[in-house]
Short mmCIF file of C-alpha atoms in Angstrom, two decimals:
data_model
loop_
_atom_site.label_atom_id
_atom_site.label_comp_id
_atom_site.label_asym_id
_atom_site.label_seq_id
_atom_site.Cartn_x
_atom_site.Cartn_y
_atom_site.Cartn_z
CA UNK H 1 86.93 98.47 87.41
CA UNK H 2 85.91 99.20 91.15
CA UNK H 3 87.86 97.49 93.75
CA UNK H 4 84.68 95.86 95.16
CA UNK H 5 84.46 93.61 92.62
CA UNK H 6 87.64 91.99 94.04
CA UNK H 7 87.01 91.42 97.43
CA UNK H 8 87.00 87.67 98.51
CA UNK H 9 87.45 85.83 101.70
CA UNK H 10 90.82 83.75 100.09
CA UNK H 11 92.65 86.89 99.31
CA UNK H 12 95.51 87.96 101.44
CA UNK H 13 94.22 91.01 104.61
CA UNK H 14 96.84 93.22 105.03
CA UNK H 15 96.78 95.29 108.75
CA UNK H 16 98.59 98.57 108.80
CA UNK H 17 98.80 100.02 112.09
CA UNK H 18 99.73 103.64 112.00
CA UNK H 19 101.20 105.16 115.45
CA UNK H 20 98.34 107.70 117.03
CA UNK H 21 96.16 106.91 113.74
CA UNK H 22 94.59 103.26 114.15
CA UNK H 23 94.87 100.67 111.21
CA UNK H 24 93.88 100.19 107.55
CA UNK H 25 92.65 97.02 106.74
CA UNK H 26 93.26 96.01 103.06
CA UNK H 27 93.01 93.08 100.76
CA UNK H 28 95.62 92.08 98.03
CA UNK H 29 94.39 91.10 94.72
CA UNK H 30 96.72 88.43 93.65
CA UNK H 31 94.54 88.14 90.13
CA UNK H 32 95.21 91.65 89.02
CA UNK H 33 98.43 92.39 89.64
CA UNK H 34 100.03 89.35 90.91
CA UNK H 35 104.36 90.09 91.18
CA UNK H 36 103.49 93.81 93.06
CA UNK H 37 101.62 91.58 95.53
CA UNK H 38 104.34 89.01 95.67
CA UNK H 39 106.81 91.66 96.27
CA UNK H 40 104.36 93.52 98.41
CA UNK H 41 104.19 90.46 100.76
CA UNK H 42 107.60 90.27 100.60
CA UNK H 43 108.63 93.27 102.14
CA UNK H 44 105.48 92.84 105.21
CA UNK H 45 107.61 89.24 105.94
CA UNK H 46 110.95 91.21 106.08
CA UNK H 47 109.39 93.36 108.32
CA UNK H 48 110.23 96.63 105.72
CA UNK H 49 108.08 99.09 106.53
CA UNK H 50 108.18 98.81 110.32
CA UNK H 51 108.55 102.18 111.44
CA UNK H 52 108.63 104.06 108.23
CA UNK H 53 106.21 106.76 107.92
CA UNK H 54 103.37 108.48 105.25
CA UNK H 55 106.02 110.78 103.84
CA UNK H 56 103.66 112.20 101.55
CA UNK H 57 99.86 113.46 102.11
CA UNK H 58 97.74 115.50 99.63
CA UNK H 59 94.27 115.74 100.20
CA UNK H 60 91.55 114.98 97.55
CA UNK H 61 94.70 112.31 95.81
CA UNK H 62 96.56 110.15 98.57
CA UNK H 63 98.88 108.85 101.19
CA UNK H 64 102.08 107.71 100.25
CA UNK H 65 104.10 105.63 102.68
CA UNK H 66 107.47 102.90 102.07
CA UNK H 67 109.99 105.21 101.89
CA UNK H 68 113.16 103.53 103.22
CA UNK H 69 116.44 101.68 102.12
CA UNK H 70 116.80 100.98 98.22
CA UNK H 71 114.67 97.74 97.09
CA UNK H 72 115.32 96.33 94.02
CA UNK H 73 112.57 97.48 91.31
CA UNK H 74 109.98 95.37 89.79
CA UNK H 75 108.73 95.68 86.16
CA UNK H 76 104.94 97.68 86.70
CA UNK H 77 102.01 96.05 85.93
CA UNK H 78 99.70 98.35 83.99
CA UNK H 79 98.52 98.89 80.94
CA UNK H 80 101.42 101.84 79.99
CA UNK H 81 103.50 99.06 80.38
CA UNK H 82 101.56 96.33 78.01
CA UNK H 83 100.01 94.52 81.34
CA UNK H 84 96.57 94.43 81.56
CA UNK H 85 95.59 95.64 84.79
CA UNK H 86 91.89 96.96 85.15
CA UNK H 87 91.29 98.47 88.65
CA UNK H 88 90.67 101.89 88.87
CA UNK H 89 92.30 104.13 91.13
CA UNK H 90 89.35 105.00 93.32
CA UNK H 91 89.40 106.25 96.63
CA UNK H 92 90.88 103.23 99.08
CA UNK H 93 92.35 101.65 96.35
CA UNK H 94 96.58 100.71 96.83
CA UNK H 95 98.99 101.28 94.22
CA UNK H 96 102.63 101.01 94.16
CA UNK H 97 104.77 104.34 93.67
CA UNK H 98 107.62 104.80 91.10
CA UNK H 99 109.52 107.36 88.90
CA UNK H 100 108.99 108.23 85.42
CA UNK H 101 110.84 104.46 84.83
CA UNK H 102 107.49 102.52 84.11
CA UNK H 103 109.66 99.35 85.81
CA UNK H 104 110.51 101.77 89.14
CA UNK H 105 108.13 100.10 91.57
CA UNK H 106 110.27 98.96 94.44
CA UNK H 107 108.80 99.68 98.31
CA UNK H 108 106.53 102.75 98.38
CA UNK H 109 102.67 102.52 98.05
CA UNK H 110 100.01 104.98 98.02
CA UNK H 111 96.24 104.92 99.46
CA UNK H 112 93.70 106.78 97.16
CA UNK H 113 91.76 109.36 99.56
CA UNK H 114 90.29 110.38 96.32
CA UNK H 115 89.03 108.78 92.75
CA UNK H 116 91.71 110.03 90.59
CA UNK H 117 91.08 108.36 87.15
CA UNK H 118 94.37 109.96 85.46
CA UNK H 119 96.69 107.69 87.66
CA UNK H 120 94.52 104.22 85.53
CA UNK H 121 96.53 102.32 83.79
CA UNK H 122 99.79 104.25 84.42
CA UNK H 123 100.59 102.42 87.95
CA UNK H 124 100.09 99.03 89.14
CA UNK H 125 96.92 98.95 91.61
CA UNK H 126 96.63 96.01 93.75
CA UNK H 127 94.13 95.93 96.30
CA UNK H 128 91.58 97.92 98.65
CA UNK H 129 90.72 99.33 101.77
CA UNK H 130 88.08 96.45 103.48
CA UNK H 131 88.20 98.95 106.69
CA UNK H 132 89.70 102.15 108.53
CA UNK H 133 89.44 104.20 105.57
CA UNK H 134 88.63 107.21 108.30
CA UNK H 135 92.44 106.26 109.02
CA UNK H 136 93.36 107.51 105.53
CA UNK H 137 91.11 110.34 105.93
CA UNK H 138 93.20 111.28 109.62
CA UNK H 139 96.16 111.13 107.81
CA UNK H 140 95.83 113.00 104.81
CA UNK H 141 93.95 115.95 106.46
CA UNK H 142 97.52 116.59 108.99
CA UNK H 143 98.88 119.66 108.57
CA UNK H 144 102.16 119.61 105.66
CA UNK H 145 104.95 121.42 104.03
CA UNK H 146 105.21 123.23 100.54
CA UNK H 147 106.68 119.73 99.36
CA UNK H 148 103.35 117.72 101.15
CA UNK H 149 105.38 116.21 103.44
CA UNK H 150 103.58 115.79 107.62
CA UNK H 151 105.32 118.40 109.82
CA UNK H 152 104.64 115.55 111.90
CA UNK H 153 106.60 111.88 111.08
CA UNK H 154 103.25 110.02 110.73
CA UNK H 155 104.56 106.43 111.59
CA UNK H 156 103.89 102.97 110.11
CA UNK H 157 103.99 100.52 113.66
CA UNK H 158 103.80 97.90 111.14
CA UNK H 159 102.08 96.18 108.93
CA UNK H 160 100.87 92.37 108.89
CA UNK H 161 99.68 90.36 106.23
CA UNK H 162 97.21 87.31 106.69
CA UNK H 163 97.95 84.53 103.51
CA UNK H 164 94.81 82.41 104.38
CA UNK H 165 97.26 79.75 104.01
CA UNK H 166 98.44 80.37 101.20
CA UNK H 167 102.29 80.32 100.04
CA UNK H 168 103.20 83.53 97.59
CA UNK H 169 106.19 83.24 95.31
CA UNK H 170 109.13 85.92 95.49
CA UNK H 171 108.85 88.36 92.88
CA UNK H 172 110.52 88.65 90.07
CA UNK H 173 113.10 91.66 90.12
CA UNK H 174 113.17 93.98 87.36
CA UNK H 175 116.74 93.25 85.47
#
């Protein structure tokens, strides 16, 4: 399902300002995936991913930032993995990163530059880009290694979240 279809004014806006770049502007969708958001917010109100950077940019698939300390995993929520989680990866969609472990989702995210349909139900999207999806566009198109890392440390500034007052639980840890 597009993205779109979740937008509403009572989810959570999430701000990512990227150093030189600008900011993203992205809403959570609590209803589709709701312990990658928890533990999403989680790591914005520990301040996590302040000064991390995109580590990882391929053009025509994504952006890939939240590379850092170890975070505890959560169990993925997509279908792979017997949730039921219909958003499509389409481009400005979020999804959360992780290893061949189905239940490796810990810190890192990706932005979709591009639709990329064989990613759907295999990884736990959670939101959209609302604005600054030229940002993602910047960022992808910066020149990279072999291994599609920036030459360049493209820098997360940080990244806010807005809970519309709203109180989000802590999420549960994958045991």
């Amino acid at each position: 399902m597009n993205y779109r279809n979740y937008l509403h004014k009572d989810n959570p806006v999430v701000t990512i300002t990227v150093k030189k770049f600008g900011q993203i502007t992205l809403e959570l969708f609590y209803q589709v995936a709701p312990n990658t958001v928890n533990n999403f917010i989680s790591l914005i109100n520990k301040d996590y991913y302040t000064d991390l950077i995109f580590h990882r940019i391929i053009p025509g698939f994504m952006i890939q930032g939240g590379q850092g300390d170890k975070v505890k995993s959560i169990t993925g929520e997509f279908a792979q993995n017997g949730f039921e989680n219909p958003l499509n990866h389409t481009r400005g969609v979020i999804s959360m990163a992780r290893t061949n472990d189905p239940n490796s989702a810990s810190s890192q995210f990706f932005i979709m530059h591009q639709d990329s349909n064989h990613l759907d139900s295999a990884y736990a999207a959670f939101g959209g880009v609302t604005s600054g999806i030229e940002v993602v566009d910047l960022i992808v198109n910066q020149p990279r290694d072999v291994k599609d890392r920036p030459y360049d440390d493209i820098v997360i500034e940080k990244i806010e979240v807005d809970l519309k007052g709203k109180v989000y639980p802590k999420p549960e840890l994958y045991l």
